[in-house]
């Protein structure tokens, strides 16, 4: 079931068009996706994803964008890519070794997770990785302030141009520069961006940095809900008004933080990882490619009953039924069994250091308990009271 995304003008947008996984990404990007769905037809609708929805599975080449995708699909995947980059930027920058993409694990992760590539061997590549998501949000805010959101989707993205990270960010920055306005509604970028941590950062420090960003993201979203400024929301979110504190805790609590960390790819599952396999004609088991396996695993972790995938060189549509554990060809209706296999991974270091700025389930749970005991993170609050008639006391009190 969808919730409501509040814009800076107090308008509430129904986000039921988004998947649970998309809603668990940073709320800074959810409004952009919701508004994009509203303009789907004007931007060419669904073409390549006619039987599903735009999704990121791997890097897409320029020739594919130019001929196989609609403007809507290209923009949608770009926004998703920036949202995922925002969540994974610390890991990507740490893995960026300054080599060509064929020998650069940071660029390879960017391609797998965010659907775009970059020149990691160029000076300033890590600075670009950190600034790119903010450039997209600034361009969107400038378009919203001038009432030209559809213009933003049409002109700040260009699927006929170079689809690398450098090219996409350059077009967004040019669009924002042409429409720059004072008094923007964005939270300060340093408030909602992960700061670099040393390689030997302890688990609690890694989790604490993610918690700081998540808290400020929730504050930004809450400020829009109440139609107050971001700085004002920071003042009152943990203040003396119990009504306001309880209301903020509906967004910011142990449960929502835990779900967000899993959806954003921060959590790895203990000392094992999983791989999905399908049974072949000869009875043996063959693994899905890395992107498809990750998509299936994400649906599995969310408790979804099925997920749609395009597989193979022809991009045939398949339904992955996670309840029956079968793969079905949407056209031929032929089905094959599938299975989930646990694989050994590198163990967590004995001193509790979270390698690659990622956390195991156990580490995340321990960190959450620590922050709850320190009264830094509230537990899941009771359901909010039913709305009363008249003006909300939270708005007038804020």
mmCIF file of C-alpha atoms in Angstrom:
data_model
loop_
_atom_site.group_PDB
_atom_site.id
_atom_site.type_symbol
_atom_site.label_atom_id
_atom_site.label_comp_id
_atom_site.label_asym_id
_atom_site.label_seq_id
_atom_site.Cartn_x
_atom_site.Cartn_y
_atom_site.Cartn_z
ATOM 1 C CA UNK A 1 0.000 0.000 0.000
ATOM 2 C CA UNK A 2 1.297 3.434 -0.898
ATOM 3 C CA UNK A 3 1.729 6.351 1.439
ATOM 4 C CA UNK A 4 1.891 10.089 0.756
ATOM 5 C CA UNK A 5 4.863 12.099 -0.364
ATOM 6 C CA UNK A 6 4.551 15.744 0.638
ATOM 7 C CA UNK A 7 6.034 18.336 -1.659
ATOM 8 C CA UNK A 8 7.574 21.609 -0.517
ATOM 9 C CA UNK A 9 4.333 23.366 -1.440
ATOM 10 C CA UNK A 10 2.252 21.215 0.908
ATOM 11 C CA UNK A 11 0.801 19.112 -1.946
ATOM 12 C CA UNK A 12 0.515 15.423 -1.156
ATOM 13 C CA UNK A 13 1.372 12.963 -3.916
ATOM 14 C CA UNK A 14 0.233 9.351 -3.793
ATOM 15 C CA UNK A 15 3.354 7.185 -4.020
ATOM 16 C CA UNK A 16 1.493 3.902 -4.604
ATOM 17 C CA UNK A 17 3.059 3.906 -8.083
ATOM 18 C CA UNK A 18 6.396 3.078 -6.446
ATOM 19 C CA UNK A 19 7.536 -0.346 -5.319
ATOM 20 C CA UNK A 20 8.389 -1.044 -1.695
ATOM 21 C CA UNK A 21 12.047 -1.153 -2.670
ATOM 22 C CA UNK A 22 11.827 2.266 -4.342
ATOM 23 C CA UNK A 23 10.039 3.797 -1.349
ATOM 24 C CA UNK A 24 12.834 2.513 0.898
ATOM 25 C CA UNK A 25 15.419 4.520 -1.051
ATOM 26 C CA UNK A 26 16.233 8.012 0.140
ATOM 27 C CA UNK A 27 12.997 10.069 0.242
ATOM 28 C CA UNK A 28 14.907 12.841 -1.516
ATOM 29 C CA UNK A 29 14.417 10.900 -4.740
ATOM 30 C CA UNK A 30 10.902 9.497 -4.194
ATOM 31 C CA UNK A 31 9.128 12.731 -5.111
ATOM 32 C CA UNK A 32 11.045 12.850 -8.400
ATOM 33 C CA UNK A 33 9.929 9.311 -9.251
ATOM 34 C CA UNK A 34 6.309 10.035 -8.324
ATOM 35 C CA UNK A 35 6.252 13.160 -10.492
ATOM 36 C CA UNK A 36 7.891 11.207 -13.314
ATOM 37 C CA UNK A 37 5.082 8.636 -13.260
ATOM 38 C CA UNK A 38 2.575 11.504 -13.579
ATOM 39 C CA UNK A 39 4.255 12.512 -16.850
ATOM 40 C CA UNK A 40 4.726 8.970 -18.155
ATOM 41 C CA UNK A 41 2.593 9.365 -21.299
ATOM 42 C CA UNK A 42 4.072 12.728 -22.235
ATOM 43 C CA UNK A 43 7.524 11.135 -22.174
ATOM 44 C CA UNK A 44 6.718 8.124 -24.355
ATOM 45 C CA UNK A 45 5.411 5.706 -21.730
ATOM 46 C CA UNK A 46 6.631 2.139 -21.450
ATOM 47 C CA UNK A 47 8.394 0.690 -24.490
ATOM 48 C CA UNK A 48 11.192 -1.690 -23.555
ATOM 49 C CA UNK A 49 9.488 -2.467 -20.223
ATOM 50 C CA UNK A 50 5.996 -2.746 -21.744
ATOM 51 C CA UNK A 51 5.039 -5.695 -19.530
ATOM 52 C CA UNK A 52 6.746 -4.596 -16.335
ATOM 53 C CA UNK A 53 8.329 -1.368 -15.062
ATOM 54 C CA UNK A 54 11.698 0.369 -15.537
ATOM 55 C CA UNK A 55 14.394 -1.309 -13.478
ATOM 56 C CA UNK A 56 18.169 -1.440 -13.253
ATOM 57 C CA UNK A 57 19.845 -4.736 -14.115
ATOM 58 C CA UNK A 58 23.153 -3.724 -15.674
ATOM 59 C CA UNK A 59 24.899 -0.973 -17.606
ATOM 60 C CA UNK A 60 23.013 -0.078 -20.790
ATOM 61 C CA UNK A 61 24.944 0.986 -23.877
ATOM 62 C CA UNK A 62 24.260 4.239 -25.717
ATOM 63 C CA UNK A 63 22.902 2.497 -28.816
ATOM 64 C CA UNK A 64 20.303 0.703 -26.685
ATOM 65 C CA UNK A 65 19.128 3.942 -25.079
ATOM 66 C CA UNK A 66 18.877 5.619 -28.482
ATOM 67 C CA UNK A 67 16.755 2.923 -30.093
ATOM 68 C CA UNK A 68 15.165 0.636 -27.503
ATOM 69 C CA UNK A 69 14.014 2.914 -24.680
ATOM 70 C CA UNK A 70 11.493 5.722 -24.363
ATOM 71 C CA UNK A 71 12.413 9.039 -22.767
ATOM 72 C CA UNK A 72 10.343 8.015 -19.731
ATOM 73 C CA UNK A 73 12.274 4.762 -19.296
ATOM 74 C CA UNK A 74 15.655 6.455 -19.711
ATOM 75 C CA UNK A 75 14.857 9.206 -17.199
ATOM 76 C CA UNK A 76 13.362 6.711 -14.744
ATOM 77 C CA UNK A 77 16.446 4.483 -14.797
ATOM 78 C CA UNK A 78 18.687 7.533 -14.457
ATOM 79 C CA UNK A 79 16.833 8.760 -11.358
ATOM 80 C CA UNK A 80 16.961 5.254 -9.870
ATOM 81 C CA UNK A 81 20.664 5.123 -10.663
ATOM 82 C CA UNK A 82 21.365 8.400 -8.859
ATOM 83 C CA UNK A 83 19.304 7.244 -5.855
ATOM 84 C CA UNK A 84 21.333 4.040 -5.620
ATOM 85 C CA UNK A 85 24.588 5.939 -6.098
ATOM 86 C CA UNK A 86 23.569 8.167 -3.189
ATOM 87 C CA UNK A 87 23.229 5.052 -0.998
ATOM 88 C CA UNK A 88 26.386 3.271 -2.205
ATOM 89 C CA UNK A 89 28.755 6.180 -2.852
ATOM 90 C CA UNK A 90 31.107 5.357 0.015
ATOM 91 C CA UNK A 91 31.608 1.789 -1.121
ATOM 92 C CA UNK A 92 32.012 2.801 -4.774
ATOM 93 C CA UNK A 93 34.593 5.502 -4.006
ATOM 94 C CA UNK A 94 36.570 3.133 -1.778
ATOM 95 C CA UNK A 95 36.662 0.541 -4.549
ATOM 96 C CA UNK A 96 37.607 3.090 -7.223
ATOM 97 C CA UNK A 97 41.293 2.327 -7.785
ATOM 98 C CA UNK A 98 41.874 4.865 -10.571
ATOM 99 C CA UNK A 99 42.200 2.170 -13.233
ATOM 100 C CA UNK A 100 40.331 1.568 -16.483
ATOM 101 C CA UNK A 101 36.808 0.168 -15.964
ATOM 102 C CA UNK A 102 37.949 -3.355 -16.898
ATOM 103 C CA UNK A 103 40.252 -3.354 -13.854
ATOM 104 C CA UNK A 104 38.277 -1.007 -11.599
ATOM 105 C CA UNK A 105 35.947 -2.681 -9.050
ATOM 106 C CA UNK A 106 34.426 0.691 -8.117
ATOM 107 C CA UNK A 107 33.295 1.411 -11.670
ATOM 108 C CA UNK A 108 32.101 -2.174 -12.036
ATOM 109 C CA UNK A 109 29.922 -1.797 -8.927
ATOM 110 C CA UNK A 110 28.593 1.505 -10.308
ATOM 111 C CA UNK A 111 27.623 -0.292 -13.524
ATOM 112 C CA UNK A 112 25.919 -3.196 -11.740
ATOM 113 C CA UNK A 113 24.053 -1.209 -9.117
ATOM 114 C CA UNK A 114 23.397 2.141 -10.823
ATOM 115 C CA UNK A 115 23.227 1.199 -14.500
ATOM 116 C CA UNK A 116 25.846 3.674 -15.719
ATOM 117 C CA UNK A 117 29.582 3.800 -16.193
ATOM 118 C CA UNK A 118 32.224 6.480 -15.710
ATOM 119 C CA UNK A 119 35.906 7.219 -16.321
ATOM 120 C CA UNK A 120 37.296 6.179 -12.951
ATOM 121 C CA UNK A 121 40.836 6.760 -14.227
ATOM 122 C CA UNK A 122 40.294 10.526 -14.566
ATOM 123 C CA UNK A 123 41.219 13.065 -11.919
ATOM 124 C CA UNK A 124 38.283 14.116 -9.736
ATOM 125 C CA UNK A 125 36.265 10.935 -10.342
ATOM 126 C CA UNK A 126 35.460 10.448 -6.647
ATOM 127 C CA UNK A 127 34.366 14.081 -6.309
ATOM 128 C CA UNK A 128 31.999 13.531 -9.226
ATOM 129 C CA UNK A 129 30.578 10.391 -7.613
ATOM 130 C CA UNK A 130 29.805 12.329 -4.425
ATOM 131 C CA UNK A 131 28.284 15.369 -6.142
ATOM 132 C CA UNK A 132 26.263 13.739 -8.949
ATOM 133 C CA UNK A 133 23.114 12.797 -6.930
ATOM 134 C CA UNK A 134 22.970 16.306 -5.454
ATOM 135 C CA UNK A 135 23.243 17.842 -8.928
ATOM 136 C CA UNK A 136 20.163 15.923 -10.023
ATOM 137 C CA UNK A 137 18.158 17.008 -6.985
ATOM 138 C CA UNK A 138 19.226 20.644 -7.373
ATOM 139 C CA UNK A 139 18.124 20.604 -11.019
ATOM 140 C CA UNK A 140 14.748 19.135 -10.021
ATOM 141 C CA UNK A 141 14.233 21.707 -7.267
ATOM 142 C CA UNK A 142 15.029 24.558 -9.658
ATOM 143 C CA UNK A 143 12.497 23.194 -12.142
ATOM 144 C CA UNK A 144 9.853 22.816 -9.444
ATOM 145 C CA UNK A 145 10.432 26.378 -8.217
ATOM 146 C CA UNK A 146 9.872 27.707 -11.729
ATOM 147 C CA UNK A 147 6.910 25.415 -12.453
ATOM 148 C CA UNK A 148 8.683 23.558 -15.242
ATOM 149 C CA UNK A 149 8.927 19.943 -14.047
ATOM 150 C CA UNK A 150 8.002 18.441 -17.424
ATOM 151 C CA UNK A 151 10.615 20.734 -18.971
ATOM 152 C CA UNK A 152 13.114 19.258 -16.508
ATOM 153 C CA UNK A 153 12.356 15.699 -17.591
ATOM 154 C CA UNK A 154 12.582 16.642 -21.267
ATOM 155 C CA UNK A 155 15.671 18.866 -21.239
ATOM 156 C CA UNK A 156 17.882 17.836 -18.305
ATOM 157 C CA UNK A 157 18.155 14.270 -19.638
ATOM 158 C CA UNK A 158 19.168 13.205 -23.145
ATOM 159 C CA UNK A 159 19.208 9.544 -24.131
ATOM 160 C CA UNK A 160 20.772 10.444 -27.486
ATOM 161 C CA UNK A 161 23.896 11.825 -25.762
ATOM 162 C CA UNK A 162 26.706 10.090 -23.874
ATOM 163 C CA UNK A 163 24.977 8.095 -21.074
ATOM 164 C CA UNK A 164 28.037 7.923 -18.775
ATOM 165 C CA UNK A 165 27.897 9.501 -15.321
ATOM 166 C CA UNK A 166 29.973 12.486 -16.441
ATOM 167 C CA UNK A 167 27.631 13.244 -19.338
ATOM 168 C CA UNK A 168 24.421 12.871 -17.361
ATOM 169 C CA UNK A 169 25.681 15.022 -14.492
ATOM 170 C CA UNK A 170 26.939 17.737 -16.842
ATOM 171 C CA UNK A 171 23.503 18.116 -18.455
ATOM 172 C CA UNK A 172 21.812 18.290 -15.052
ATOM 173 C CA UNK A 173 24.226 20.947 -13.806
ATOM 174 C CA UNK A 174 23.723 23.005 -16.967
ATOM 175 C CA UNK A 175 19.942 22.823 -16.543
ATOM 176 C CA UNK A 176 20.167 23.899 -12.878
ATOM 177 C CA UNK A 177 22.554 26.748 -13.690
ATOM 178 C CA UNK A 178 20.144 28.168 -16.247
ATOM 179 C CA UNK A 179 17.278 28.110 -13.748
ATOM 180 C CA UNK A 180 19.075 28.707 -10.467
ATOM 181 C CA UNK A 181 16.858 30.334 -7.834
ATOM 182 C CA UNK A 182 17.489 31.514 -4.299
ATOM 183 C CA UNK A 183 15.816 30.081 -1.207
ATOM 184 C CA UNK A 184 15.746 26.433 -2.258
ATOM 185 C CA UNK A 185 13.959 23.852 -0.129
ATOM 186 C CA UNK A 186 16.666 21.181 -0.176
ATOM 187 C CA UNK A 187 18.315 20.085 3.024
ATOM 188 C CA UNK A 188 22.034 20.976 3.154
ATOM 189 C CA UNK A 189 23.819 18.340 1.099
ATOM 190 C CA UNK A 190 26.288 17.568 3.878
ATOM 191 C CA UNK A 191 23.326 16.683 6.122
ATOM 192 C CA UNK A 192 22.043 13.996 3.769
ATOM 193 C CA UNK A 193 25.332 12.659 2.370
ATOM 194 C CA UNK A 194 27.557 10.001 3.894
ATOM 195 C CA UNK A 195 30.912 11.350 5.004
ATOM 196 C CA UNK A 196 34.144 9.376 4.399
ATOM 197 C CA UNK A 197 35.124 6.989 7.169
ATOM 198 C CA UNK A 198 38.549 5.411 7.742
ATOM 199 C CA UNK A 199 39.110 1.887 6.493
ATOM 200 C CA UNK A 200 39.247 0.582 10.071
ATOM 201 C CA UNK A 201 36.029 2.292 11.169
ATOM 202 C CA UNK A 202 34.190 0.277 13.810
ATOM 203 C CA UNK A 203 30.744 -1.133 13.134
ATOM 204 C CA UNK A 204 29.004 1.392 15.387
ATOM 205 C CA UNK A 205 30.710 4.266 13.582
ATOM 206 C CA UNK A 206 29.622 2.950 10.193
ATOM 207 C CA UNK A 207 26.056 2.376 11.387
ATOM 208 C CA UNK A 208 26.062 5.748 13.152
ATOM 209 C CA UNK A 209 27.007 7.607 9.979
ATOM 210 C CA UNK A 210 24.191 5.907 8.079
ATOM 211 C CA UNK A 211 21.846 6.721 10.963
ATOM 212 C CA UNK A 212 22.839 10.419 10.862
ATOM 213 C CA UNK A 213 21.961 10.629 7.177
ATOM 214 C CA UNK A 214 18.741 8.646 7.622
ATOM 215 C CA UNK A 215 17.637 10.909 10.478
ATOM 216 C CA UNK A 216 18.172 14.021 8.348
ATOM 217 C CA UNK A 217 16.374 12.439 5.384
ATOM 218 C CA UNK A 218 13.403 11.746 7.655
ATOM 219 C CA UNK A 219 13.596 15.324 8.941
ATOM 220 C CA UNK A 220 13.475 16.675 5.386
ATOM 221 C CA UNK A 221 10.472 14.478 4.574
ATOM 222 C CA UNK A 222 8.742 15.408 7.841
ATOM 223 C CA UNK A 223 9.309 19.135 7.261
ATOM 224 C CA UNK A 224 7.487 18.840 3.948
ATOM 225 C CA UNK A 225 4.643 16.941 5.582
ATOM 226 C CA UNK A 226 4.174 19.734 8.142
ATOM 227 C CA UNK A 227 4.908 22.450 5.554
ATOM 228 C CA UNK A 228 7.673 23.957 7.704
ATOM 229 C CA UNK A 229 11.321 24.688 6.988
ATOM 230 C CA UNK A 230 13.978 22.019 7.299
ATOM 231 C CA UNK A 231 15.925 23.922 9.966
ATOM 232 C CA UNK A 232 12.740 24.452 11.983
ATOM 233 C CA UNK A 233 12.018 20.728 11.768
ATOM 234 C CA UNK A 234 15.507 19.975 13.124
ATOM 235 C CA UNK A 235 14.768 22.185 16.124
ATOM 236 C CA UNK A 236 11.505 20.498 17.100
ATOM 237 C CA UNK A 237 11.959 16.843 16.058
ATOM 238 C CA UNK A 238 13.414 15.925 19.486
ATOM 239 C CA UNK A 239 12.030 18.901 21.414
ATOM 240 C CA UNK A 240 9.671 19.313 24.342
ATOM 241 C CA UNK A 241 6.458 18.852 22.348
ATOM 242 C CA UNK A 242 5.616 15.148 22.781
ATOM 243 C CA UNK A 243 3.076 15.295 19.957
ATOM 244 C CA UNK A 244 5.726 16.443 17.502
ATOM 245 C CA UNK A 245 8.297 13.952 18.805
ATOM 246 C CA UNK A 246 5.829 11.070 18.459
ATOM 247 C CA UNK A 247 4.842 12.204 14.989
ATOM 248 C CA UNK A 248 8.478 12.347 13.855
ATOM 249 C CA UNK A 249 9.030 8.871 15.293
ATOM 250 C CA UNK A 250 6.502 7.521 12.798
ATOM 251 C CA UNK A 251 9.179 8.140 10.151
ATOM 252 C CA UNK A 252 12.354 7.794 12.208
ATOM 253 C CA UNK A 253 12.513 4.608 14.258
ATOM 254 C CA UNK A 254 14.381 1.339 14.537
ATOM 255 C CA UNK A 255 12.096 -0.510 12.123
ATOM 256 C CA UNK A 256 12.221 2.089 9.348
ATOM 257 C CA UNK A 257 15.992 2.454 9.692
ATOM 258 C CA UNK A 258 16.496 -1.309 9.517
ATOM 259 C CA UNK A 259 14.312 -1.628 6.397
ATOM 260 C CA UNK A 260 16.067 1.272 4.704
ATOM 261 C CA UNK A 261 19.516 -0.187 5.306
ATOM 262 C CA UNK A 262 18.484 -3.497 3.738
ATOM 263 C CA UNK A 263 16.757 -1.897 0.750
ATOM 264 C CA UNK A 264 19.752 0.356 0.041
ATOM 265 C CA UNK A 265 22.228 -2.501 -0.149
ATOM 266 C CA UNK A 266 24.062 -1.623 3.068
ATOM 267 C CA UNK A 267 23.448 -4.998 4.722
ATOM 268 C CA UNK A 268 25.155 -8.219 3.735
ATOM 269 C CA UNK A 269 23.811 -11.405 5.225
ATOM 270 C CA UNK A 270 26.339 -12.592 7.793
ATOM 271 C CA UNK A 271 29.175 -14.799 6.573
ATOM 272 C CA UNK A 272 27.200 -16.032 3.555
ATOM 273 C CA UNK A 273 25.680 -14.614 0.419
ATOM 274 C CA UNK A 274 23.089 -16.145 -1.860
ATOM 275 C CA UNK A 275 22.886 -17.082 -5.525
ATOM 276 C CA UNK A 276 19.807 -18.109 -7.490
ATOM 277 C CA UNK A 277 19.954 -20.988 -9.966
ATOM 278 C CA UNK A 278 17.566 -22.475 -12.531
ATOM 279 C CA UNK A 279 17.362 -26.128 -13.569
ATOM 280 C CA UNK A 280 18.582 -26.740 -17.126
ATOM 281 C CA UNK A 281 17.345 -29.246 -19.732
ATOM 282 C CA UNK A 282 19.872 -31.894 -18.661
ATOM 283 C CA UNK A 283 18.816 -31.643 -15.015
ATOM 284 C CA UNK A 284 21.869 -29.684 -13.884
ATOM 285 C CA UNK A 285 21.624 -26.274 -12.211
ATOM 286 C CA UNK A 286 22.849 -23.086 -13.860
ATOM 287 C CA UNK A 287 23.259 -19.749 -12.062
ATOM 288 C CA UNK A 288 21.445 -16.586 -13.110
ATOM 289 C CA UNK A 289 23.708 -13.705 -14.046
ATOM 290 C CA UNK A 290 24.709 -11.451 -11.160
ATOM 291 C CA UNK A 291 22.130 -8.725 -11.861
ATOM 292 C CA UNK A 292 19.217 -11.149 -12.256
ATOM 293 C CA UNK A 293 20.216 -13.052 -9.118
ATOM 294 C CA UNK A 294 20.405 -9.798 -7.147
ATOM 295 C CA UNK A 295 16.942 -8.778 -8.388
ATOM 296 C CA UNK A 296 15.455 -12.125 -7.339
ATOM 297 C CA UNK A 297 17.203 -11.972 -3.955
ATOM 298 C CA UNK A 298 15.886 -8.464 -3.325
ATOM 299 C CA UNK A 299 12.324 -9.624 -4.011
ATOM 300 C CA UNK A 300 12.889 -12.660 -1.786
ATOM 301 C CA UNK A 301 14.106 -10.487 1.087
ATOM 302 C CA UNK A 302 11.054 -8.208 0.743
ATOM 303 C CA UNK A 303 8.738 -11.205 0.966
ATOM 304 C CA UNK A 304 7.415 -10.696 -2.568
ATOM 305 C CA UNK A 305 5.596 -13.635 -4.158
ATOM 306 C CA UNK A 306 6.945 -13.053 -7.645
ATOM 307 C CA UNK A 307 9.153 -10.800 -9.745
ATOM 308 C CA UNK A 308 9.308 -10.081 -13.495
ATOM 309 C CA UNK A 309 12.624 -10.350 -15.370
ATOM 310 C CA UNK A 310 13.925 -10.071 -18.916
ATOM 311 C CA UNK A 311 16.601 -12.686 -19.547
ATOM 312 C CA UNK A 312 18.842 -13.844 -22.322
ATOM 313 C CA UNK A 313 20.131 -12.069 -25.440
ATOM 314 C CA UNK A 314 16.594 -11.525 -26.744
ATOM 315 C CA UNK A 315 15.319 -10.091 -23.468
ATOM 316 C CA UNK A 316 12.456 -12.557 -23.105
ATOM 317 C CA UNK A 317 10.014 -11.907 -20.289
ATOM 318 C CA UNK A 318 9.977 -14.362 -17.365
ATOM 319 C CA UNK A 319 7.931 -14.574 -14.187
ATOM 320 C CA UNK A 320 9.908 -15.747 -11.163
ATOM 321 C CA UNK A 321 7.409 -17.364 -8.788
ATOM 322 C CA UNK A 322 9.100 -17.336 -5.384
ATOM 323 C CA UNK A 323 6.271 -19.244 -3.724
ATOM 324 C CA UNK A 324 6.304 -22.179 -6.136
ATOM 325 C CA UNK A 325 10.072 -21.804 -6.757
ATOM 326 C CA UNK A 326 9.686 -21.862 -10.553
ATOM 327 C CA UNK A 327 10.643 -19.686 -13.522
ATOM 328 C CA UNK A 328 7.961 -19.298 -16.211
ATOM 329 C CA UNK A 329 8.384 -17.960 -19.742
ATOM 330 C CA UNK A 330 5.634 -15.363 -20.162
ATOM 331 C CA UNK A 331 5.187 -16.245 -23.856
ATOM 332 C CA UNK A 332 5.571 -20.035 -24.023
ATOM 333 C CA UNK A 333 4.350 -20.701 -20.451
ATOM 334 C CA UNK A 334 7.172 -23.224 -20.049
ATOM 335 C CA UNK A 335 8.371 -23.441 -16.462
ATOM 336 C CA UNK A 336 11.585 -24.566 -14.821
ATOM 337 C CA UNK A 337 12.419 -25.142 -11.127
ATOM 338 C CA UNK A 338 14.707 -22.655 -9.425
ATOM 339 C CA UNK A 339 16.538 -22.642 -6.119
ATOM 340 C CA UNK A 340 18.450 -20.395 -3.728
ATOM 341 C CA UNK A 341 22.007 -21.422 -2.814
ATOM 342 C CA UNK A 342 24.039 -20.070 0.104
ATOM 343 C CA UNK A 343 27.642 -19.201 -0.733
ATOM 344 C CA UNK A 344 30.531 -18.592 1.626
ATOM 345 C CA UNK A 345 31.930 -15.045 1.632
ATOM 346 C CA UNK A 346 34.820 -13.341 3.350
ATOM 347 C CA UNK A 347 34.249 -13.424 7.099
ATOM 348 C CA UNK A 348 33.817 -10.314 9.173
ATOM 349 C CA UNK A 349 37.042 -9.253 10.831
ATOM 350 C CA UNK A 350 37.313 -10.350 14.484
ATOM 351 C CA UNK A 351 37.641 -6.792 15.751
ATOM 352 C CA UNK A 352 34.177 -5.893 14.499
ATOM 353 C CA UNK A 353 35.255 -3.759 11.540
ATOM 354 C CA UNK A 354 32.660 -3.632 8.774
ATOM 355 C CA UNK A 355 34.559 -4.191 5.529
ATOM 356 C CA UNK A 356 33.599 -1.962 2.628
ATOM 357 C CA UNK A 357 31.244 0.123 4.777
ATOM 358 C CA UNK A 358 28.739 -2.731 4.722
ATOM 359 C CA UNK A 359 27.095 -4.390 7.713
ATOM 360 C CA UNK A 360 25.993 -7.928 8.389
ATOM 361 C CA UNK A 361 22.503 -8.567 9.731
ATOM 362 C CA UNK A 362 24.023 -9.274 13.141
ATOM 363 C CA UNK A 363 26.088 -6.072 13.120
ATOM 364 C CA UNK A 364 23.117 -3.955 12.106
ATOM 365 C CA UNK A 365 20.944 -5.508 14.822
ATOM 366 C CA UNK A 366 23.598 -4.927 17.472
ATOM 367 C CA UNK A 367 24.102 -1.311 16.373
ATOM 368 C CA UNK A 368 20.365 -0.622 16.402
ATOM 369 C CA UNK A 369 20.048 -2.006 19.923
ATOM 370 C CA UNK A 370 22.942 0.219 20.988
ATOM 371 C CA UNK A 371 21.363 3.381 19.529
ATOM 372 C CA UNK A 372 17.962 2.517 21.020
ATOM 373 C CA UNK A 373 19.533 2.054 24.477
ATOM 374 C CA UNK A 374 21.334 5.402 24.052
ATOM 375 C CA UNK A 375 17.948 7.023 23.213
ATOM 376 C CA UNK A 376 19.386 8.090 19.851
ATOM 377 C CA UNK A 377 16.892 5.990 17.906
ATOM 378 C CA UNK A 378 13.292 5.399 19.020
ATOM 379 C CA UNK A 379 11.781 1.962 18.789
ATOM 380 C CA UNK A 380 8.814 1.475 16.484
ATOM 381 C CA UNK A 381 6.105 3.831 17.794
ATOM 382 C CA UNK A 382 2.453 2.884 18.276
ATOM 383 C CA UNK A 383 0.080 3.683 15.410
ATOM 384 C CA UNK A 384 -0.617 7.424 15.149
ATOM 385 C CA UNK A 385 -3.930 8.633 16.610
ATOM 386 C CA UNK A 386 -6.813 9.008 14.152
ATOM 387 C CA UNK A 387 -7.024 12.469 12.554
ATOM 388 C CA UNK A 388 -9.326 14.961 14.221
ATOM 389 C CA UNK A 389 -11.492 17.531 12.519
ATOM 390 C CA UNK A 390 -10.136 21.011 11.998
ATOM 391 C CA UNK A 391 -6.543 22.197 11.715
ATOM 392 C CA UNK A 392 -3.874 19.744 12.802
ATOM 393 C CA UNK A 393 -2.371 20.790 16.144
ATOM 394 C CA UNK A 394 1.023 19.649 14.842
ATOM 395 C CA UNK A 395 0.948 22.257 12.094
ATOM 396 C CA UNK A 396 -0.217 25.075 14.293
ATOM 397 C CA UNK A 397 2.151 24.068 17.100
ATOM 398 C CA UNK A 398 5.174 23.945 14.792
#
